[in-house]
XYZ file of C-alpha atoms in Angstrom:
256
model
C 20.311 -9.881 -0.234
C 18.468 -7.331 -2.326
C 15.764 -8.731 -4.613
C 12.247 -7.608 -3.885
C 10.741 -10.525 -5.821
C 12.999 -13.162 -4.248
C 12.187 -11.780 -0.780
C 8.482 -12.266 -1.439
C 9.150 -15.874 -2.499
C 11.587 -16.670 0.326
C 11.270 -14.326 3.280
C 13.060 -16.848 5.589
C 16.249 -16.338 3.592
C 15.999 -12.547 3.798
C 15.215 -12.289 7.469
C 18.064 -14.725 8.319
C 20.682 -13.063 6.127
C 19.781 -9.366 6.339
C 18.519 -9.089 9.912
C 20.190 -11.889 11.911
C 23.401 -11.314 9.980
C 23.328 -7.603 10.857
C 22.581 -8.344 14.475
C 25.603 -10.694 14.703
C 27.826 -8.035 13.102
C 26.648 -5.329 15.506
C 27.224 -7.591 18.536
C 30.802 -8.216 17.468
C 31.376 -4.507 16.663
C 30.159 -3.624 20.148
C 32.356 -6.279 21.801
C 35.480 -4.877 20.210
C 34.635 -1.118 20.581
C 34.158 -0.633 16.835
C 31.037 1.504 16.907
C 31.004 3.542 13.638
C 28.881 2.123 10.835
C 27.625 3.239 7.431
C 24.637 0.994 6.888
C 23.446 0.067 3.400
C 19.735 0.739 3.751
C 17.238 1.145 0.921
C 14.475 3.364 -0.471
C 12.246 0.251 -0.335
C 11.634 1.083 3.335
C 9.349 3.967 2.373
C 5.591 3.537 2.382
C 4.194 3.779 -1.085
C 3.991 5.742 -4.359
C 4.464 9.450 -4.295
C 4.436 12.005 -7.092
C 6.822 14.073 -4.920
C 10.489 13.294 -4.313
C 10.855 11.249 -1.159
C 12.443 12.943 1.870
C 13.953 11.167 4.810
C 10.949 11.948 7.018
C 8.519 10.019 4.754
C 6.609 7.238 6.498
C 8.509 3.995 6.930
C 6.148 1.257 5.819
C 7.685 -1.209 3.350
C 5.559 -3.203 0.909
C 7.778 -6.323 0.695
C 9.958 -8.519 2.904
C 13.186 -7.061 1.544
C 12.074 -3.594 2.631
C 10.932 -5.012 5.999
C 14.416 -6.387 6.692
C 16.095 -3.100 5.845
C 13.717 -1.122 8.032
C 14.227 -3.630 10.827
C 17.990 -3.090 10.818
C 17.416 0.628 10.975
C 15.159 0.164 14.003
C 17.826 -2.063 15.540
C 20.503 0.605 15.004
C 18.242 3.278 16.544
C 17.671 1.119 19.658
C 21.422 0.432 20.006
C 22.233 4.092 19.553
C 19.608 5.256 22.046
C 21.088 3.178 24.928
C 24.654 4.445 24.291
C 24.533 7.775 22.490
C 28.093 8.651 23.512
C 29.517 5.541 21.793
C 27.886 4.962 18.410
C 28.061 6.874 15.114
C 25.564 5.609 12.513
C 24.689 6.672 8.996
C 21.759 4.904 7.365
C 22.266 5.454 3.625
C 18.969 4.825 1.861
C 20.045 3.753 -1.606
C 17.750 4.283 -4.551
C 18.848 2.328 -7.642
C 22.614 1.995 -8.132
C 23.677 0.893 -11.640
C 26.742 1.109 -13.888
C 30.287 0.009 -13.113
C 33.774 1.396 -12.576
C 34.822 3.460 -15.606
C 37.875 1.240 -16.229
C 35.652 -1.724 -17.006
C 37.614 -3.780 -14.453
C 35.062 -3.748 -11.619
C 31.351 -4.418 -12.102
C 28.342 -6.454 -11.013
C 28.135 -10.111 -11.960
C 25.181 -11.850 -10.260
C 25.897 -15.533 -9.675
C 22.376 -16.534 -10.634
C 19.859 -14.940 -12.972
C 19.764 -11.235 -12.014
C 16.711 -9.888 -10.288
C 17.577 -6.224 -10.931
C 16.815 -4.439 -14.148
C 20.241 -3.152 -15.258
C 22.177 -6.469 -15.256
C 19.311 -7.993 -17.261
C 19.523 -5.178 -19.814
C 23.239 -5.841 -20.195
C 22.772 -9.561 -20.627
C 20.021 -9.184 -23.204
C 22.121 -6.685 -25.146
C 24.998 -9.196 -25.151
C 22.754 -11.984 -26.302
C 22.963 -14.084 -23.140
C 19.189 -13.698 -22.753
C 16.737 -13.516 -25.635
C 14.593 -10.698 -24.293
C 14.041 -8.354 -21.346
C 10.931 -8.802 -19.212
C 9.351 -5.532 -18.233
C 6.877 -6.050 -15.378
C 3.823 -4.005 -16.187
C 2.959 -1.320 -18.750
C -0.087 -0.064 -16.932
C 1.500 1.835 -13.998
C 0.413 5.446 -13.394
C 3.405 6.912 -15.199
C 3.864 8.652 -18.583
C 4.766 5.458 -20.452
C 3.115 2.939 -18.134
C 6.406 1.525 -16.780
C 7.840 2.023 -13.321
C 9.949 5.077 -12.535
C 13.095 4.815 -10.453
C 16.009 7.070 -9.425
C 19.108 5.494 -10.972
C 22.463 6.474 -9.488
C 25.966 5.611 -10.733
C 27.551 3.067 -8.434
C 30.700 5.193 -8.227
C 28.657 8.141 -7.003
C 27.286 5.759 -4.381
C 30.857 4.810 -3.408
C 31.750 8.483 -3.061
C 28.679 8.931 -0.801
C 30.032 6.189 1.524
C 33.355 8.019 1.903
C 31.590 11.298 2.477
C 29.353 9.685 5.112
C 32.337 8.112 6.874
C 34.205 11.423 6.920
C 31.097 13.152 8.298
C 30.753 10.617 11.106
C 34.439 10.854 11.945
C 34.445 14.658 12.099
C 31.234 15.244 14.055
C 29.688 14.339 17.408
C 28.220 10.852 17.969
C 24.856 10.637 16.203
C 22.551 8.552 13.986
C 21.571 10.079 10.708
C 19.308 8.934 7.829
C 20.255 10.061 4.301
C 18.823 9.358 0.871
C 21.394 8.561 -1.791
C 19.934 9.281 -5.225
C 20.070 11.792 -8.029
C 16.603 13.321 -7.533
C 15.709 12.454 -11.154
C 13.233 9.775 -12.203
C 13.690 7.538 -15.198
C 11.167 4.976 -16.443
C 12.099 1.443 -17.417
C 11.419 2.191 -21.078
C 13.456 5.380 -20.921
C 16.421 3.527 -19.407
C 16.210 0.823 -22.065
C 15.995 3.439 -24.833
C 18.941 5.428 -23.486
C 21.071 2.301 -23.053
C 20.465 1.302 -26.675
C 21.177 4.766 -27.963
C 24.507 5.428 -26.159
C 25.858 1.949 -26.668
C 24.508 1.413 -30.255
C 22.847 -1.882 -29.431
C 19.471 -3.511 -29.229
C 17.498 -4.791 -26.269
C 14.374 -6.704 -27.254
C 11.743 -6.665 -24.541
C 8.265 -7.988 -23.698
C 5.686 -6.762 -21.156
C 4.767 -9.155 -18.331
C 2.399 -9.029 -15.407
C 3.380 -6.811 -12.478
C 5.497 -8.398 -9.793
C 4.310 -8.656 -6.208
C 5.870 -5.958 -3.999
C 6.649 -3.431 -6.765
C 5.430 0.167 -6.716
C 5.210 2.677 -9.534
C 7.469 5.609 -8.675
C 10.392 6.039 -6.298
C 12.594 9.162 -6.590
C 14.899 10.693 -3.982
C 14.970 14.120 -2.475
C 18.730 14.219 -2.036
C 19.084 17.712 -0.499
C 20.076 16.325 2.908
C 22.941 14.368 1.391
C 24.153 17.389 -0.600
C 23.940 19.813 2.333
C 25.089 17.493 5.119
C 27.701 15.321 3.474
C 28.958 17.889 0.980
C 28.308 15.222 -1.706
C 26.835 15.689 -5.172
C 26.092 12.882 -7.706
C 28.176 13.886 -10.716
C 27.698 11.098 -13.265
C 24.969 11.113 -15.883
C 22.544 8.388 -16.965
C 24.536 8.048 -20.154
C 27.688 7.353 -18.142
C 25.842 4.740 -16.119
C 24.821 2.999 -19.331
C 28.264 3.302 -20.950
C 30.257 2.141 -17.939
C 27.852 -0.755 -17.183
C 28.074 -1.958 -20.796
C 31.876 -1.574 -20.856
C 32.085 -3.945 -17.883
C 29.749 -6.416 -19.560
C 31.568 -6.640 -22.866
C 35.033 -6.629 -21.340
C 34.221 -9.471 -18.960
C 32.251 -11.899 -21.073
C 33.462 -14.876 -19.094
C 32.996 -12.867 -15.882
C 34.561 -13.432 -12.482
C 33.201 -15.692 -9.803
């Protein structure tokens, strides 16, 4: 589960699913001698705002329950690795903000309930499913007052998983933490503007109060991923917007 806002409202759900679920998985992996894992972690584990790109050695101090659950699984993996360093291979991939869809338009994101993430909401407003987009705060310490995030194409993220798995398979047993992002920050307003421009559509929006647990700026330093995994994010923000919109308009009835 991956919604900051929902985790604030229902931490029981997040601790049960994200932490207890991960513990159960790791116990079964250990039982059957399956001890290589690429863990989907998150940039939300980092401490707070920074005007610098975030490196993997930044302080771990999440500001919301979702981040707490991701950090907890990382701690769990470290403890498990430390008691059997000759058995486990672990890569904690700290995602920044994956968006977009497969270029074919056949595979994309379809939240079962109202989306909590920005990009699916942009797509649904552009399609007319929702009347307007809610932007949470226009008084953040950024150039246009809206939050800045590091958006990465979901297919670049998929490539990073394959690179991480190859790395773990070809090297000694270890645990490694790696940021997966582009190293470029984009504000909410900039993303909305770019989406409208490349897809020739409109996305009406209104400003709302800030959400609990949000922070103003989160951008990756991805040098470790580039140098260690031999991986480079190759898809642009325009491609993220185009591919995500292609999925949305080609799957108006969606798949459940």
